[in-house]
Coordinates of C-alpha atoms in Angstrom, one line a residue:
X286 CA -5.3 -29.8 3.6
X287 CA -8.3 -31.7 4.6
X288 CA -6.8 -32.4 8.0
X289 CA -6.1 -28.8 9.0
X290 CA -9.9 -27.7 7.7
X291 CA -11.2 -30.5 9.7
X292 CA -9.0 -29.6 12.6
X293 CA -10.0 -26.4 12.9
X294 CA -13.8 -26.0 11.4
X295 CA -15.1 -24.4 14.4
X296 CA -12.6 -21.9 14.9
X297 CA -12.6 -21.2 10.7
X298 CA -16.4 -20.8 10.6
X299 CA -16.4 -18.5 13.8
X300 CA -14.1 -16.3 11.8
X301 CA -15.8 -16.2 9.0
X302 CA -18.8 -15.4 10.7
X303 CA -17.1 -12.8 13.2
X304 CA -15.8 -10.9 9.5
X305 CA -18.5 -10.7 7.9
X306 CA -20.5 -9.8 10.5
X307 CA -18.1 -6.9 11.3
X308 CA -18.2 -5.8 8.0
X309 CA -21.9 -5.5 7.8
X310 CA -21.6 -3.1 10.9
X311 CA -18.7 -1.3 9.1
X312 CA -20.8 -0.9 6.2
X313 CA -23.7 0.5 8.6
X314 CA -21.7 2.6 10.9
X315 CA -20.1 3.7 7.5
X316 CA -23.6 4.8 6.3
X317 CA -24.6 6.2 8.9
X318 CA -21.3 8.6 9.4
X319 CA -22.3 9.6 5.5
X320 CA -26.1 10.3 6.3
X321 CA -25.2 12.3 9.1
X322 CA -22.2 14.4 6.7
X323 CA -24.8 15.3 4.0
X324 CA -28.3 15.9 6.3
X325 CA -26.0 18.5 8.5
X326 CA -23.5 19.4 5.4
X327 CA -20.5 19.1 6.4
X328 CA -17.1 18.9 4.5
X329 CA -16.2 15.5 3.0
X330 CA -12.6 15.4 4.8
X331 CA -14.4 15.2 8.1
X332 CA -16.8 12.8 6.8
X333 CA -14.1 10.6 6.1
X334 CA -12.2 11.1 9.2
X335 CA -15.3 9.5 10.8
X336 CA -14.7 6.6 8.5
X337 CA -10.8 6.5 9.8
X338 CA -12.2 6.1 13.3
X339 CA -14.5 3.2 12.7
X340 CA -12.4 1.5 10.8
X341 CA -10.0 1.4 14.1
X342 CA -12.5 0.3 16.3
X343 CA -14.0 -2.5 13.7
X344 CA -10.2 -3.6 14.0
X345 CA -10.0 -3.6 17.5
X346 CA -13.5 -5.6 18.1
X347 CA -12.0 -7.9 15.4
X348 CA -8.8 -8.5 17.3
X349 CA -10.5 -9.7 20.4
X350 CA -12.6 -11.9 18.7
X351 CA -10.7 -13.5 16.6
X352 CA -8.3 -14.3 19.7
X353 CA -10.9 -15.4 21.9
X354 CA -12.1 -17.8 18.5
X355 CA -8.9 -19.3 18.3
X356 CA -8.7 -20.3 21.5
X357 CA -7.0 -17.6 23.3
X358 CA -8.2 -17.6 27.1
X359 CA -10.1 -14.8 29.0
X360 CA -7.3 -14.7 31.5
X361 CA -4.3 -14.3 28.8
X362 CA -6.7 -11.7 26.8
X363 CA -7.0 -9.3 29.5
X364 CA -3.7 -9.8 30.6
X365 CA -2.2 -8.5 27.4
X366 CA -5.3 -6.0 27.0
X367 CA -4.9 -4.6 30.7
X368 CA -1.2 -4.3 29.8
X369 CA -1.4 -2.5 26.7
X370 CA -4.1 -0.3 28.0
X371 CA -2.3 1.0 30.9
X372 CA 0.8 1.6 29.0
X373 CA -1.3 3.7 26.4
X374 CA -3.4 5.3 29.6
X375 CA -0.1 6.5 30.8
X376 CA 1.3 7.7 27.7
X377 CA -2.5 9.4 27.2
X378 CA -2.5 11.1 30.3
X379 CA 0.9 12.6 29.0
X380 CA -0.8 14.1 26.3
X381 CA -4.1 14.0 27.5
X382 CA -4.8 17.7 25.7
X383 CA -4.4 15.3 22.2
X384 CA -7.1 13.2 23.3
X385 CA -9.0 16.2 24.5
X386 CA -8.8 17.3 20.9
X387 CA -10.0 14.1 19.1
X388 CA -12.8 13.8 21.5
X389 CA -14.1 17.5 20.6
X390 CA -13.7 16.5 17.0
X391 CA -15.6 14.0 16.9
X392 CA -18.3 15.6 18.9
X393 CA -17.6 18.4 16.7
X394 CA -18.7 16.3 13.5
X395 CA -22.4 15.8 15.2
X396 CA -23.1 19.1 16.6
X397 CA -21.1 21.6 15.7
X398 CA -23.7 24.0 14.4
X399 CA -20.9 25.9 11.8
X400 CA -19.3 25.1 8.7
X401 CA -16.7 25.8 6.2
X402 CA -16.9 29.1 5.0
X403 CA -18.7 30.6 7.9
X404 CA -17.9 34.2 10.1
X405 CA -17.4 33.5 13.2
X406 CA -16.5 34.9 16.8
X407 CA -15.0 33.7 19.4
X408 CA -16.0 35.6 22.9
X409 CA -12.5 34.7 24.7
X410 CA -11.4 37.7 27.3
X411 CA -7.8 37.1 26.6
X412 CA -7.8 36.9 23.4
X413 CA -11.4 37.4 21.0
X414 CA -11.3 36.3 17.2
X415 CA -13.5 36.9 14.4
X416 CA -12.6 35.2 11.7
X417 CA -14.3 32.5 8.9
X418 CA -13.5 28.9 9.2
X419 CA -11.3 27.6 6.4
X420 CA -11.1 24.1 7.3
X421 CA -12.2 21.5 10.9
X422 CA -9.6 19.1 11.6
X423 CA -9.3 16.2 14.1
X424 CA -7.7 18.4 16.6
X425 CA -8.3 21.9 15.9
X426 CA -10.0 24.9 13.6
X427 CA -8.0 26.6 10.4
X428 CA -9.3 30.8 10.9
X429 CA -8.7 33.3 8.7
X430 CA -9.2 36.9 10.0
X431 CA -10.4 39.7 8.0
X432 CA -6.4 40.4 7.8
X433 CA -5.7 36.6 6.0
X434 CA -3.8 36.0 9.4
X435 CA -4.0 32.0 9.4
X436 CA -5.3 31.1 13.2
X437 CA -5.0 27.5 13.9
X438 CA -7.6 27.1 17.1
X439 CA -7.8 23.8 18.9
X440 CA -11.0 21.8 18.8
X441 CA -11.3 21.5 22.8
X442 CA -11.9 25.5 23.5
X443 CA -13.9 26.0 20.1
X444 CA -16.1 24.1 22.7
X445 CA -15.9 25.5 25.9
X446 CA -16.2 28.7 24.2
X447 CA -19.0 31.5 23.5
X448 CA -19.0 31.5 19.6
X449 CA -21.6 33.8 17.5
X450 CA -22.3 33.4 13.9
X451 CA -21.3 36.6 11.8
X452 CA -22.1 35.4 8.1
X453 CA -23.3 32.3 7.0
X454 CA -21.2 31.4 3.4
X455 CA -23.0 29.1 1.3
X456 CA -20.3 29.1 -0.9
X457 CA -18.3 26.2 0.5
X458 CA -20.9 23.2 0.5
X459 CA -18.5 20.1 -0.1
X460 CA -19.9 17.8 2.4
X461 CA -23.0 17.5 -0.4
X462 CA -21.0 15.0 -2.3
X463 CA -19.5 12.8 0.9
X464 CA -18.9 8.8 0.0

């Protein structure tokens, strides 16, 4: 037992300090996701959608240096990185709409000026909605018109779109309470 800690003390000690280190800038990011959900209000579900995505991206940073710790090379690293990324780049540019979505989501969840509970219209010549915004999810809006039709309306238009305020609800304030 001795042996093997003594063997590999460098490459134990780098881990150690790459994992905590990560998980102080988890807690931050964490913190600073939550901050950002209860100054602007919004819904707790997005607030922890935000927590879904750094966790992924603390994994990812975590992957690459914890291979490059134990002694995986540069050259093998971006071989298998290069390769998996432009498998997933052309399987995303299949479905490039998804990440589209995911992107506006996320933008969504630091600008997007209305919330839950809120009239709103969208100016769309084809085909213009007025409705109030029952939930935000990663890739699109849940509408309910004045009718109770149930429009789902993806998060990459809600964007490129002209959208007015009609009534502001202050009844649905969840995001108060985000962890």
């Amino acid at each position: 037992m001795y042996e093997i800690l003594f063997t590999y003390r460098n490459e134990l000690i780098y881990t150690v300090a790459v994992l905590i280190l990560l998980m102080i800038i988890q807690v931050l990011l964490k913190k600073a996701a939550n901050k950002v959900g209860k100054k602007s209000e919004i819904n707790i579900t997005r607030t922890r959608l935000m927590f879904k995505y750094i966790n992924m991206l603390i994994l990812l940073i975590a992957a690459f240096l914890l291979a490059l710790a134990w002694g995986v090379g540069f050259t093998e690293l971006s071989l298998v990185f290069s390769s998996v990324f432009a498998v997933i780049g052309v399987a995303l540019f299949a479905i490039w709409s998804i990440l589209s979505n995911i992107t506006s989501g996320i933008i969504m969840f630091f600008s997007f000026p209305y919330k839950i509970g809120d009239t709103i219209k969208i100016h769309d010549k084809d085909l213009p909605v007025e409705a109030r915004i029952e939930d935000i999810k990663a890739f699109h809006l849940h509408l309910r018109t004045h009718d109770g039709e149930l429009i789902t309306y993806p998060n990459n238009l809600i964007l490129q779109k002209a959208v007015s305020l009609i009534e502001h609800n202050r009844r649905h304030e969840e995001g108060k309470e985000a962890l």
